[in-house]
PDB file of C-alpha atoms in Angstrom:
ATOM      1  CA  MET A   1       0.000   0.000   0.000  1.00 42.00           C
ATOM      2  CA  PRO A   2       1.566   3.354  -1.063  1.00 49.00           C
ATOM      3  CA  LYS A   3       2.194   5.853   1.684  1.00 71.00           C
ATOM      4  CA  ARG A   4      -0.077   8.854   1.795  1.00 82.00           C
ATOM      5  CA  ALA A   5      -0.449  11.841   4.115  1.00 90.00           C
ATOM      6  CA  PHE A   6      -3.705  12.409   5.973  1.00 93.00           C
ATOM      7  CA  ARG A   7      -4.785  15.040   8.439  1.00 95.00           C
ATOM      8  CA  TYR A   8      -5.601  14.089  11.993  1.00 97.00           C
ATOM      9  CA  ALA A   9      -6.609  15.783  15.223  1.00 98.00           C
ATOM     10  CA  VAL A  10      -6.792  14.673  18.826  1.00 98.00           C
ATOM     11  CA  VAL A  11      -9.915  16.056  20.468  1.00 98.00           C
ATOM     12  CA  ASP A  12     -11.023  15.916  24.102  1.00 98.00           C
ATOM     13  CA  ALA A  13     -14.812  15.445  24.099  1.00 98.00           C
ATOM     14  CA  PHE A  14     -17.435  16.359  26.696  1.00 98.00           C
ATOM     15  CA  THR A  15     -15.202  18.979  28.267  1.00 97.00           C
ATOM     16  CA  ASP A  16     -13.995  22.519  27.662  1.00 94.00           C
ATOM     17  CA  GLU A  17     -10.592  21.841  29.251  1.00 95.00           C
ATOM     18  CA  PRO A  18      -7.615  20.084  27.666  1.00 97.00           C
ATOM     19  CA  PHE A  19      -6.713  16.685  29.138  1.00 97.00           C
ATOM     20  CA  LYS A  20     -10.203  16.244  30.567  1.00 98.00           C
ATOM     21  CA  GLY A  21     -13.238  14.454  29.159  1.00 98.00           C
ATOM     22  CA  ASN A  22     -12.635  11.623  26.703  1.00 98.00           C
ATOM     23  CA  SER A  23      -9.880  11.727  24.126  1.00 98.00           C
ATOM     24  CA  ALA A  24     -10.403  10.703  20.493  1.00 98.00           C
ATOM     25  CA  ALA A  25      -8.157  10.760  17.459  1.00 98.00           C
ATOM     26  CA  VAL A  26      -9.924  11.843  14.267  1.00 98.00           C
ATOM     27  CA  CYS A  27      -8.363  10.809  10.944  1.00 97.00           C
ATOM     28  CA  LEU A  28      -9.662  12.384   7.743  1.00 95.00           C
ATOM     29  CA  LEU A  29      -9.021   9.883   4.963  1.00 92.00           C
ATOM     30  CA  GLU A  30      -9.342  12.072   1.926  1.00 73.00           C
ATOM     31  CA  ASP A  31      -6.969  13.765  -0.473  1.00 47.00           C
ATOM     32  CA  ASP A  32      -7.822  16.787  -2.584  1.00 42.00           C
ATOM     33  CA  ASP A  33      -5.877  15.425  -5.534  1.00 43.00           C
ATOM     34  CA  ASP A  34      -7.081  11.848  -5.418  1.00 45.00           C
ATOM     35  CA  ALA A  35      -9.972  11.060  -3.095  1.00 47.00           C
ATOM     36  CA  GLY A  36      -9.891   7.476  -4.293  1.00 49.00           C
ATOM     37  CA  ALA A  37      -6.521   6.985  -2.639  1.00 46.00           C
ATOM     38  CA  ALA A  38      -8.149   7.649   0.705  1.00 47.00           C
ATOM     39  CA  ARG A  39     -10.621   4.868   0.178  1.00 51.00           C
ATOM     40  CA  ASP A  40      -7.727   2.516  -0.509  1.00 48.00           C
ATOM     41  CA  HIS A  41      -6.812   2.982   3.135  1.00 50.00           C
ATOM     42  CA  LEU A  42     -10.140   1.657   4.368  1.00 63.00           C
ATOM     43  CA  ASP A  43      -8.493  -1.596   5.320  1.00 86.00           C
ATOM     44  CA  GLU A  44      -9.453  -2.866   8.739  1.00 91.00           C
ATOM     45  CA  ARG A  45      -6.001  -4.106   9.632  1.00 93.00           C
ATOM     46  CA  TRP A  46      -4.485  -0.754   8.695  1.00 94.00           C
ATOM     47  CA  MET A  47      -7.079   1.181  10.692  1.00 95.00           C
ATOM     48  CA  GLN A  48      -6.582  -1.087  13.687  1.00 97.00           C
ATOM     49  CA  SER A  49      -2.829  -0.516  13.519  1.00 96.00           C
ATOM     50  CA  VAL A  50      -3.348   3.256  13.401  1.00 96.00           C
ATOM     51  CA  ALA A  51      -5.732   3.113  16.369  1.00 97.00           C
ATOM     52  CA  ALA A  52      -3.191   1.091  18.346  1.00 97.00           C
ATOM     53  CA  GLU A  53      -0.529   3.669  17.471  1.00 97.00           C
ATOM     54  CA  PHE A  54      -2.665   6.569  18.723  1.00 97.00           C
ATOM     55  CA  ASN A  55      -3.631   4.493  21.775  1.00 96.00           C
ATOM     56  CA  THR A  56      -6.533   6.809  22.603  1.00 97.00           C
ATOM     57  CA  PRO A  57      -9.848   5.315  23.785  1.00 96.00           C
ATOM     58  CA  ILE A  58     -11.164   5.687  20.225  1.00 97.00           C
ATOM     59  CA  THR A  59      -9.876   6.596  16.782  1.00 98.00           C
ATOM     60  CA  ALA A  60     -12.504   7.754  14.287  1.00 98.00           C
ATOM     61  CA  PHE A  61     -11.820   7.360  10.565  1.00 97.00           C
ATOM     62  CA  LEU A  62     -13.721   9.612   8.163  1.00 96.00           C
ATOM     63  CA  VAL A  63     -14.219   9.593   4.406  1.00 94.00           C
ATOM     64  CA  ARG A  64     -16.221  12.426   2.885  1.00 92.00           C
ATOM     65  CA  PHE A  65     -18.968  11.793   0.389  1.00 83.00           C
ATOM     66  CA  GLY A  66     -21.954  13.906  -0.581  1.00 61.00           C
ATOM     67  CA  ALA A  67     -22.093  17.684  -0.812  1.00 51.00           C
ATOM     68  CA  ALA A  68     -21.737  20.602   1.562  1.00 44.00           C
ATOM     69  CA  GLY A  69     -24.185  23.430   1.379  1.00 43.00           C
ATOM     70  CA  ALA A  70     -27.626  24.541   2.443  1.00 40.00           C
ATOM     71  CA  GLY A  71     -31.039  23.184   1.590  1.00 42.00           C
ATOM     72  CA  THR A  72     -34.563  22.924   2.871  1.00 39.00           C
ATOM     73  CA  ASP A  73     -34.686  21.649   6.432  1.00 51.00           C
ATOM     74  CA  ALA A  74     -38.069  19.939   6.309  1.00 41.00           C
ATOM     75  CA  ALA A  75     -37.608  18.034   9.562  1.00 50.00           C
ATOM     76  CA  GLY A  76     -36.346  21.037  11.500  1.00 53.00           C
ATOM     77  CA  ASP A  77     -33.293  19.160  12.765  1.00 58.00           C
ATOM     78  CA  GLY A  78     -30.651  20.981  10.731  1.00 58.00           C
ATOM     79  CA  VAL A  79     -30.148  18.116   8.272  1.00 61.00           C
ATOM     80  CA  THR A  80     -30.837  18.900   4.632  1.00 63.00           C
ATOM     81  CA  ALA A  81     -30.404  17.206   1.288  1.00 64.00           C
ATOM     82  CA  LEU A  82     -27.066  18.995   0.935  1.00 81.00           C
ATOM     83  CA  THR A  83     -25.764  18.346   4.440  1.00 90.00           C
ATOM     84  CA  PRO A  84     -22.140  17.113   4.266  1.00 93.00           C
ATOM     85  CA  GLN A  85     -21.868  13.378   4.766  1.00 94.00           C
ATOM     86  CA  PHE A  86     -18.983  11.278   6.037  1.00 95.00           C
ATOM     87  CA  ARG A  87     -18.532   7.566   6.382  1.00 94.00           C
ATOM     88  CA  ILE A  88     -17.287   6.890   9.898  1.00 96.00           C
ATOM     89  CA  ARG A  89     -15.724   3.921  11.626  1.00 96.00           C
ATOM     90  CA  TRP A  90     -14.483   3.738  15.208  1.00 97.00           C
ATOM     91  CA  PHE A  91     -11.603   1.657  16.549  1.00 97.00           C
ATOM     92  CA  THR A  92     -10.345   1.227  20.092  1.00 96.00           C
ATOM     93  CA  PRO A  93      -6.671   0.215  20.462  1.00 96.00           C
ATOM     94  CA  VAL A  94      -7.707  -3.463  20.221  1.00 95.00           C
ATOM     95  CA  ARG A  95     -10.909  -3.751  18.152  1.00 94.00           C
ATOM     96  CA  GLU A  96     -13.593  -2.013  16.122  1.00 95.00           C
ATOM     97  CA  SER A  97     -16.482  -0.440  18.033  1.00 93.00           C
ATOM     98  CA  GLU A  98     -20.095  -0.697  16.866  1.00 89.00           C
ATOM     99  CA  LEU A  99     -21.052   2.774  18.136  1.00 90.00           C
ATOM    100  CA  CYS A 100     -19.103   5.591  19.751  1.00 95.00           C
ATOM    101  CA  GLY A 101     -20.689   8.827  20.875  1.00 95.00           C
ATOM    102  CA  HIS A 102     -17.583  10.687  22.025  1.00 97.00           C
ATOM    103  CA  GLY A 103     -15.740   9.752  18.816  1.00 98.00           C
ATOM    104  CA  THR A 104     -18.636  11.117  16.762  1.00 97.00           C
ATOM    105  CA  LEU A 105     -18.766  14.326  18.796  1.00 98.00           C
ATOM    106  CA  ALA A 106     -14.994  14.738  18.445  1.00 98.00           C
ATOM    107  CA  ALA A 107     -15.233  14.232  14.671  1.00 98.00           C
ATOM    108  CA  ALA A 108     -18.010  16.799  14.317  1.00 98.00           C
ATOM    109  CA  HIS A 109     -16.159  19.301  16.511  1.00 97.00           C
ATOM    110  CA  TYR A 110     -12.986  18.980  14.433  1.00 97.00           C
ATOM    111  CA  LEU A 111     -14.785  19.253  11.084  1.00 96.00           C
ATOM    112  CA  ILE A 112     -16.766  22.326  12.145  1.00 95.00           C
ATOM    113  CA  SER A 113     -14.117  24.170  14.175  1.00 94.00           C
ATOM    114  CA  SER A 114     -11.426  23.679  11.519  1.00 94.00           C
ATOM    115  CA  GLY A 115     -13.649  24.942   8.708  1.00 93.00           C
ATOM    116  CA  LEU A 116     -13.509  21.630   6.842  1.00 93.00           C
ATOM    117  CA  VAL A 117     -17.293  21.860   6.585  1.00 93.00           C
ATOM    118  CA  GLU A 118     -19.264  25.057   6.221  1.00 88.00           C
ATOM    119  CA  CYS A 119     -22.573  23.759   7.568  1.00 89.00           C
ATOM    120  CA  ASP A 120     -23.640  23.505  11.179  1.00 92.00           C
ATOM    121  CA  ALA A 121     -25.016  19.987  10.609  1.00 95.00           C
ATOM    122  CA  ILE A 122     -23.175  16.818   9.574  1.00 96.00           C
ATOM    123  CA  GLU A 123     -24.466  13.360   8.771  1.00 96.00           C
ATOM    124  CA  PHE A 124     -22.309  10.350   9.583  1.00 96.00           C
ATOM    125  CA  VAL A 125     -22.923   7.003   7.925  1.00 94.00           C
ATOM    126  CA  ALA A 126     -21.765   4.082  10.051  1.00 93.00           C
ATOM    127  CA  LYS A 127     -22.219   0.332   9.859  1.00 88.00           C
ATOM    128  CA  SER A 128     -24.895   0.685  12.538  1.00 83.00           C
ATOM    129  CA  GLY A 129     -26.832   3.345  10.600  1.00 87.00           C
ATOM    130  CA  ARG A 130     -26.958   7.092  10.101  1.00 90.00           C
ATOM    131  CA  LEU A 131     -26.116   9.554  12.863  1.00 92.00           C
ATOM    132  CA  THR A 132     -26.473  13.311  12.857  1.00 94.00           C
ATOM    133  CA  ALA A 133     -24.443  15.939  14.662  1.00 97.00           C
ATOM    134  CA  LYS A 134     -24.947  19.678  14.700  1.00 95.00           C
ATOM    135  CA  LYS A 135     -23.325  22.764  16.113  1.00 95.00           C
ATOM    136  CA  VAL A 136     -25.189  24.668  18.833  1.00 94.00           C
ATOM    137  CA  VAL A 137     -23.913  27.913  20.342  1.00 89.00           C
ATOM    138  CA  GLY A 138     -24.946  28.344  23.969  1.00 70.00           C
ATOM    139  CA  SER A 139     -28.652  27.770  24.438  1.00 53.00           C
ATOM    140  CA  LYS A 140     -29.404  28.503  20.780  1.00 36.00           C
ATOM    141  CA  GLY A 141     -32.070  26.227  19.360  1.00 36.00           C
ATOM    142  CA  ARG A 142     -34.936  24.649  21.290  1.00 40.00           C
ATOM    143  CA  ASN A 143     -35.898  26.744  24.299  1.00 40.00           C
ATOM    144  CA  ASN A 144     -35.253  25.169  27.685  1.00 44.00           C
ATOM    145  CA  LEU A 145     -34.120  21.940  26.071  1.00 49.00           C
ATOM    146  CA  TYR A 146     -31.458  21.250  28.653  1.00 48.00           C
ATOM    147  CA  SER A 147     -30.842  21.663  32.348  1.00 47.00           C
ATOM    148  CA  PRO A 148     -30.211  25.176  33.774  1.00 44.00           C
ATOM    149  CA  ALA A 149     -26.484  24.468  34.199  1.00 48.00           C
ATOM    150  CA  GLN A 150     -26.020  24.610  30.441  1.00 44.00           C
ATOM    151  CA  HIS A 151     -27.802  27.913  29.959  1.00 43.00           C
ATOM    152  CA  THR A 152     -25.068  29.701  31.912  1.00 43.00           C
ATOM    153  CA  CYS A 153     -22.708  28.890  29.020  1.00 42.00           C
ATOM    154  CA  SER A 154     -22.451  30.521  25.613  1.00 41.00           C
ATOM    155  CA  LYS A 155     -19.929  28.147  24.074  1.00 72.00           C
ATOM    156  CA  PHE A 156     -19.738  25.846  21.104  1.00 83.00           C
ATOM    157  CA  PHE A 157     -21.645  22.619  21.718  1.00 96.00           C
ATOM    158  CA  VAL A 158     -22.163  19.626  19.460  1.00 97.00           C
ATOM    159  CA  GLU A 159     -25.482  17.826  19.648  1.00 97.00           C
ATOM    160  CA  LEU A 160     -25.741  14.145  18.701  1.00 97.00           C
ATOM    161  CA  ASP A 161     -29.024  12.450  17.812  1.00 94.00           C
ATOM    162  CA  PHE A 162     -29.016   8.743  18.702  1.00 91.00           C
ATOM    163  CA  PRO A 163     -31.701   6.059  18.981  1.00 91.00           C
ATOM    164  CA  VAL A 164     -32.828   4.875  22.410  1.00 94.00           C
ATOM    165  CA  ILE A 165     -31.269   1.562  23.452  1.00 93.00           C
ATOM    166  CA  PRO A 166     -33.832  -0.236  25.632  1.00 93.00           C
ATOM    167  CA  VAL A 167     -32.947  -1.971  28.881  1.00 92.00           C
ATOM    168  CA  VAL A 168     -34.411  -5.086  30.446  1.00 90.00           C
ATOM    169  CA  LYS A 169     -34.251  -6.397  33.977  1.00 86.00           C
ATOM    170  CA  CYS A 170     -31.584  -9.053  34.236  1.00 79.00           C
ATOM    171  CA  ASN A 171     -32.370 -12.572  35.290  1.00 67.00           C
ATOM    172  CA  SER A 172     -29.879 -13.420  38.015  1.00 58.00           C
ATOM    173  CA  ALA A 173     -29.198 -16.733  36.294  1.00 52.00           C
ATOM    174  CA  GLU A 174     -28.170 -14.917  33.115  1.00 55.00           C
ATOM    175  CA  VAL A 175     -25.842 -12.346  34.682  1.00 57.00           C
ATOM    176  CA  PHE A 176     -22.234 -13.022  35.573  1.00 58.00           C
ATOM    177  CA  SER A 177     -21.394 -12.606  39.224  1.00 65.00           C
ATOM    178  CA  LEU A 178     -20.420  -9.029  40.022  1.00 69.00           C
ATOM    179  CA  PRO A 179     -16.808  -8.519  41.117  1.00 67.00           C
ATOM    180  CA  ASP A 180     -16.204  -8.660  44.847  1.00 69.00           C
ATOM    181  CA  THR A 181     -14.342  -5.366  44.541  1.00 68.00           C
ATOM    182  CA  LEU A 182     -17.545  -3.325  44.220  1.00 73.00           C
ATOM    183  CA  ASN A 183     -16.557  -2.263  47.733  1.00 68.00           C
ATOM    184  CA  GLY A 184     -19.795  -3.467  49.242  1.00 71.00           C
ATOM    185  CA  ALA A 185     -21.862  -1.057  47.146  1.00 76.00           C
ATOM    186  CA  SER A 186     -25.615  -1.368  47.592  1.00 81.00           C
ATOM    187  CA  VAL A 187     -26.785  -2.760  44.260  1.00 82.00           C
ATOM    188  CA  ILE A 188     -30.366  -1.678  43.536  1.00 84.00           C
ATOM    189  CA  ASN A 189     -30.858  -2.860  39.944  1.00 85.00           C
ATOM    190  CA  GLU A 190     -29.008  -4.912  37.351  1.00 84.00           C
ATOM    191  CA  LEU A 191     -30.131  -4.173  33.804  1.00 87.00           C
ATOM    192  CA  GLN A 192     -29.116  -5.304  30.338  1.00 87.00           C
ATOM    193  CA  ALA A 193     -28.928  -2.755  27.524  1.00 86.00           C
ATOM    194  CA  VAL A 194     -30.306  -4.557  24.475  1.00 80.00           C
ATOM    195  CA  SER A 195     -28.663  -3.624  21.172  1.00 79.00           C
ATOM    196  CA  ALA A 196     -26.131  -4.833  18.615  1.00 73.00           C
ATOM    197  CA  PHE A 197     -23.742  -4.627  21.541  1.00 78.00           C
ATOM    198  CA  SER A 198     -24.845  -5.259  25.112  1.00 88.00           C
ATOM    199  CA  ASP A 199     -23.927  -3.428  28.288  1.00 92.00           C
ATOM    200  CA  LEU A 200     -24.646  -4.319  31.882  1.00 91.00           C
ATOM    201  CA  ILE A 201     -26.012  -1.390  33.878  1.00 93.00           C
ATOM    202  CA  VAL A 202     -25.686  -1.626  37.648  1.00 92.00           C
ATOM    203  CA  GLU A 203     -27.543   0.962  39.708  1.00 93.00           C
ATOM    204  CA  VAL A 204     -26.134   1.629  43.170  1.00 92.00           C
ATOM    205  CA  SER A 205     -27.591   3.715  45.960  1.00 92.00           C
ATOM    206  CA  SER A 206     -25.324   6.778  46.025  1.00 94.00           C
ATOM    207  CA  CYS A 207     -22.873   8.975  44.160  1.00 96.00           C
ATOM    208  CA  ASP A 208     -20.162   8.025  46.663  1.00 94.00           C
ATOM    209  CA  GLU A 209     -20.554   4.372  45.778  1.00 93.00           C
ATOM    210  CA  VAL A 210     -20.160   5.181  42.080  1.00 95.00           C
ATOM    211  CA  GLU A 211     -17.002   7.195  42.735  1.00 94.00           C
ATOM    212  CA  ASN A 212     -15.437   4.558  45.017  1.00 92.00           C
ATOM    213  CA  VAL A 213     -16.117   1.460  42.927  1.00 91.00           C
ATOM    214  CA  CYS A 214     -13.015  -0.481  41.880  1.00 89.00           C
ATOM    215  CA  PRO A 215     -14.067  -3.507  39.823  1.00 87.00           C
ATOM    216  CA  ASN A 216     -11.950  -6.543  39.102  1.00 86.00           C
ATOM    217  CA  VAL A 217     -10.759  -5.873  35.546  1.00 87.00           C
ATOM    218  CA  ALA A 218      -9.670  -9.474  34.968  1.00 86.00           C
ATOM    219  CA  GLU A 219     -13.199 -10.617  35.764  1.00 84.00           C
ATOM    220  CA  LEU A 220     -14.828  -7.951  33.613  1.00 86.00           C
ATOM    221  CA  VAL A 221     -12.846  -9.142  30.579  1.00 87.00           C
ATOM    222  CA  GLN A 222     -14.757 -12.414  30.834  1.00 83.00           C
ATOM    223  CA  CYS A 223     -18.155 -10.692  30.818  1.00 82.00           C
ATOM    224  CA  PRO A 224     -20.486 -11.501  27.896  1.00 82.00           C
ATOM    225  CA  VAL A 225     -21.094  -7.757  27.398  1.00 87.00           C
ATOM    226  CA  ARG A 226     -19.297  -4.772  25.888  1.00 90.00           C
ATOM    227  CA  GLY A 227     -18.923  -3.086  29.258  1.00 91.00           C
ATOM    228  CA  VAL A 228     -20.352  -2.434  32.694  1.00 92.00           C
ATOM    229  CA  ALA A 229     -21.864   0.897  33.736  1.00 94.00           C
ATOM    230  CA  ILE A 230     -22.051   1.695  37.451  1.00 94.00           C
ATOM    231  CA  THR A 231     -24.598   4.476  37.949  1.00 96.00           C
ATOM    232  CA  GLY A 232     -26.302   6.252  40.830  1.00 96.00           C
ATOM    233  CA  PRO A 233     -28.100   9.469  41.786  1.00 97.00           C
ATOM    234  CA  ALA A 234     -26.163  12.713  41.924  1.00 98.00           C
ATOM    235  CA  ARG A 235     -25.487  14.410  45.237  1.00 96.00           C
ATOM    236  CA  GLU A 236     -28.376  16.418  46.545  1.00 94.00           C
ATOM    237  CA  GLY A 237     -28.070  20.054  45.552  1.00 95.00           C
ATOM    238  CA  SER A 238     -25.635  19.436  42.679  1.00 96.00           C
ATOM    239  CA  SER A 239     -26.294  20.572  39.103  1.00 97.00           C
ATOM    240  CA  TYR A 240     -26.309  16.942  37.930  1.00 98.00           C
ATOM    241  CA  ASP A 241     -29.131  14.418  37.833  1.00 98.00           C
ATOM    242  CA  PHE A 242     -27.101  11.200  37.913  1.00 98.00           C
ATOM    243  CA  VAL A 243     -23.492  10.015  37.796  1.00 98.00           C
ATOM    244  CA  THR A 244     -21.880   7.038  36.063  1.00 98.00           C
ATOM    245  CA  ARG A 245     -18.621   5.228  35.495  1.00 97.00           C
ATOM    246  CA  PHE A 246     -18.114   2.815  32.604  1.00 96.00           C
ATOM    247  CA  PHE A 247     -15.666  -0.078  32.395  1.00 95.00           C
ATOM    248  CA  SER A 248     -14.897  -1.843  29.110  1.00 94.00           C
ATOM    249  CA  PRO A 249     -11.654  -3.851  29.357  1.00 93.00           C
ATOM    250  CA  LYS A 250     -12.829  -6.229  26.633  1.00 90.00           C
ATOM    251  CA  TYR A 251     -12.425  -3.297  24.246  1.00 91.00           C
ATOM    252  CA  GLY A 252      -9.008  -2.412  25.620  1.00 91.00           C
ATOM    253  CA  ILE A 253     -10.351   0.374  27.844  1.00 93.00           C
ATOM    254  CA  ASN A 254     -10.275  -0.503  31.534  1.00 94.00           C
ATOM    255  CA  GLU A 255     -12.306   2.616  32.303  1.00 96.00           C
ATOM    256  CA  ASP A 256     -13.916   4.661  29.574  1.00 96.00           C
ATOM    257  CA  PRO A 257     -13.536   8.276  30.777  1.00 97.00           C
ATOM    258  CA  VAL A 258     -16.809   9.419  29.175  1.00 98.00           C
ATOM    259  CA  CYS A 259     -19.086   6.940  27.397  1.00 97.00           C
ATOM    260  CA  ALA A 260     -21.847   8.681  25.442  1.00 96.00           C
ATOM    261  CA  SER A 261     -23.421   5.626  23.837  1.00 94.00           C
ATOM    262  CA  VAL A 262     -24.408   4.048  27.169  1.00 96.00           C
ATOM    263  CA  HIS A 263     -26.508   7.173  27.799  1.00 97.00           C
ATOM    264  CA  CYS A 264     -28.819   5.983  25.027  1.00 95.00           C
ATOM    265  CA  SER A 265     -29.993   3.586  27.748  1.00 96.00           C
ATOM    266  CA  LEU A 266     -29.275   5.677  30.834  1.00 97.00           C
ATOM    267  CA  ALA A 267     -31.280   8.692  29.625  1.00 98.00           C
ATOM    268  CA  PRO A 268     -34.624   6.868  29.371  1.00 97.00           C
ATOM    269  CA  TYR A 269     -33.853   4.791  32.475  1.00 96.00           C
ATOM    270  CA  TRP A 270     -33.124   7.795  34.702  1.00 97.00           C
ATOM    271  CA  GLY A 271     -35.747   9.872  32.903  1.00 98.00           C
ATOM    272  CA  GLN A 272     -38.423   7.437  34.011  1.00 96.00           C
ATOM    273  CA  LYS A 273     -37.050   7.263  37.573  1.00 96.00           C
ATOM    274  CA  LEU A 274     -36.732  11.040  37.948  1.00 97.00           C
ATOM    275  CA  GLY A 275     -39.753  12.069  35.886  1.00 98.00           C
ATOM    276  CA  LYS A 276     -37.552  14.170  33.589  1.00 97.00           C
ATOM    277  CA  HIS A 277     -36.849  14.402  29.879  1.00 98.00           C
ATOM    278  CA  ASN A 278     -34.005  16.927  30.135  1.00 98.00           C
ATOM    279  CA  MET A 279     -31.078  15.886  32.310  1.00 98.00           C
ATOM    280  CA  THR A 280     -27.440  16.631  33.029  1.00 98.00           C
ATOM    281  CA  ALA A 281     -25.214  13.576  33.457  1.00 98.00           C
ATOM    282  CA  PHE A 282     -21.757  13.417  35.001  1.00 98.00           C
ATOM    283  CA  MET A 283     -19.098  10.795  34.260  1.00 98.00           C
ATOM    284  CA  ALA A 284     -17.115  10.364  37.476  1.00 98.00           C
ATOM    285  CA  SER A 285     -13.914   8.968  35.945  1.00 98.00           C
ATOM    286  CA  PRO A 286     -10.585  10.583  36.882  1.00 97.00           C
ATOM    287  CA  ARG A 287     -10.821  12.723  33.703  1.00 98.00           C
ATOM    288  CA  SER A 288     -14.571  13.354  34.209  1.00 98.00           C
ATOM    289  CA  GLY A 289     -17.048  14.781  31.712  1.00 98.00           C
ATOM    290  CA  THR A 290     -20.494  16.345  31.388  1.00 98.00           C
ATOM    291  CA  LEU A 291     -23.316  15.355  29.042  1.00 98.00           C
ATOM    292  CA  TYR A 292     -26.549  17.286  28.505  1.00 98.00           C
ATOM    293  CA  LEU A 293     -29.368  14.920  27.598  1.00 98.00           C
ATOM    294  CA  GLN A 294     -32.830  15.120  26.107  1.00 98.00           C
ATOM    295  CA  TRP A 295     -34.899  11.958  26.073  1.00 98.00           C
ATOM    296  CA  ASP A 296     -37.666  12.124  23.461  1.00 98.00           C
ATOM    297  CA  GLU A 297     -40.111   9.466  24.609  1.00 96.00           C
ATOM    298  CA  GLU A 298     -42.375   9.811  21.569  1.00 97.00           C
ATOM    299  CA  THR A 299     -39.697   9.351  18.903  1.00 96.00           C
ATOM    300  CA  GLN A 300     -37.481   7.108  21.030  1.00 95.00           C
ATOM    301  CA  ARG A 301     -34.432   9.269  20.446  1.00 95.00           C
ATOM    302  CA  VAL A 302     -31.766  10.614  22.797  1.00 96.00           C
ATOM    303  CA  ARG A 303     -30.075  13.926  22.040  1.00 97.00           C
ATOM    304  CA  ILE A 304     -26.681  14.211  23.664  1.00 98.00           C
ATOM    305  CA  ARG A 305     -24.975  17.591  23.814  1.00 97.00           C
ATOM    306  CA  GLY A 306     -21.423  18.332  24.880  1.00 97.00           C
ATOM    307  CA  GLU A 307     -18.421  20.554  24.398  1.00 97.00           C
ATOM    308  CA  ALA A 308     -15.036  19.579  23.004  1.00 97.00           C
ATOM    309  CA  ILE A 309     -11.558  21.002  22.548  1.00 97.00           C
ATOM    310  CA  THR A 310      -8.893  20.183  19.974  1.00 97.00           C
ATOM    311  CA  VAL A 311      -5.557  19.576  21.706  1.00 97.00           C
ATOM    312  CA  MET A 312      -3.409  18.357  18.830  1.00 97.00           C
ATOM    313  CA  VAL A 313      -3.342  18.435  15.014  1.00 97.00           C
ATOM    314  CA  GLY A 314      -0.909  16.826  12.641  1.00 97.00           C
ATOM    315  CA  THR A 315      -0.318  14.669   9.597  1.00 95.00           C
ATOM    316  CA  LEU A 316      -0.482  10.905   9.472  1.00 93.00           C
ATOM    317  CA  HIS A 317       2.007   9.270   7.082  1.00 88.00           C
ATOM    318  CA  ALA A 318       0.990   5.707   6.389  1.00 77.00           C
TER     319      ALA A 318
END
């Protein structure tokens, strides 16, 4: 395979501070002189090697197709017939991922902030379907869509539109035994997120228990799920509605600093418990991150909004 040069960026998602949130490498596989050469690089082994080299929680690979411009927005969601489109694939350092919210947000942030697209909306075409992302400045857009904490900001947000991933109550006979190192946390519910990939969601009784959990990674690798989310209510009086940590060693990520895709299940789950459709979620990993959520019960969609910051740009020679 001939060597080519491609642009890349490293973006920290769901934060406005460098070295916080969740890091993603974004590789734009296109060349102004010969776009076909970029598609030659869509080899899974090559992409996996690049992702291992970056060694970030996710590396997103993009190939542009379709047009950039403006058109009639019949649905009112910012997506038009001329919205720029990109094929997207996500790889952890050890395997391909079926869905990645923070990698999609990072990709959209880089494309918009760098001027590589001129529209405020982008459509991504993945193996799992089509995903949309759009730029939102401050509270621009739907009035009172998100929790009050967000309305104090006037920064550049990216909003993702994902399908709800339903959850079912686990049968104790079907669930692996939880690691002993849950530090005696009071487990309230064990739920299975039902989708192309499966996650185990464990609700505990307090924010402190979420923050203090230290699961047995060797045991989690053997789990028949993508990862395990430990979630609980936020502290009383805080600006958050619930807190979560997510562990996915099977995908080469012992702890995912900020997992957006699991909120496709957590948003409706906590929305029903709290009687809310608009929520603010906190990921309590050492890097931490904030997600602003809207659960649309009628359409069975979850809109996930967050900030991002580009911390590195460069050229990939491969």
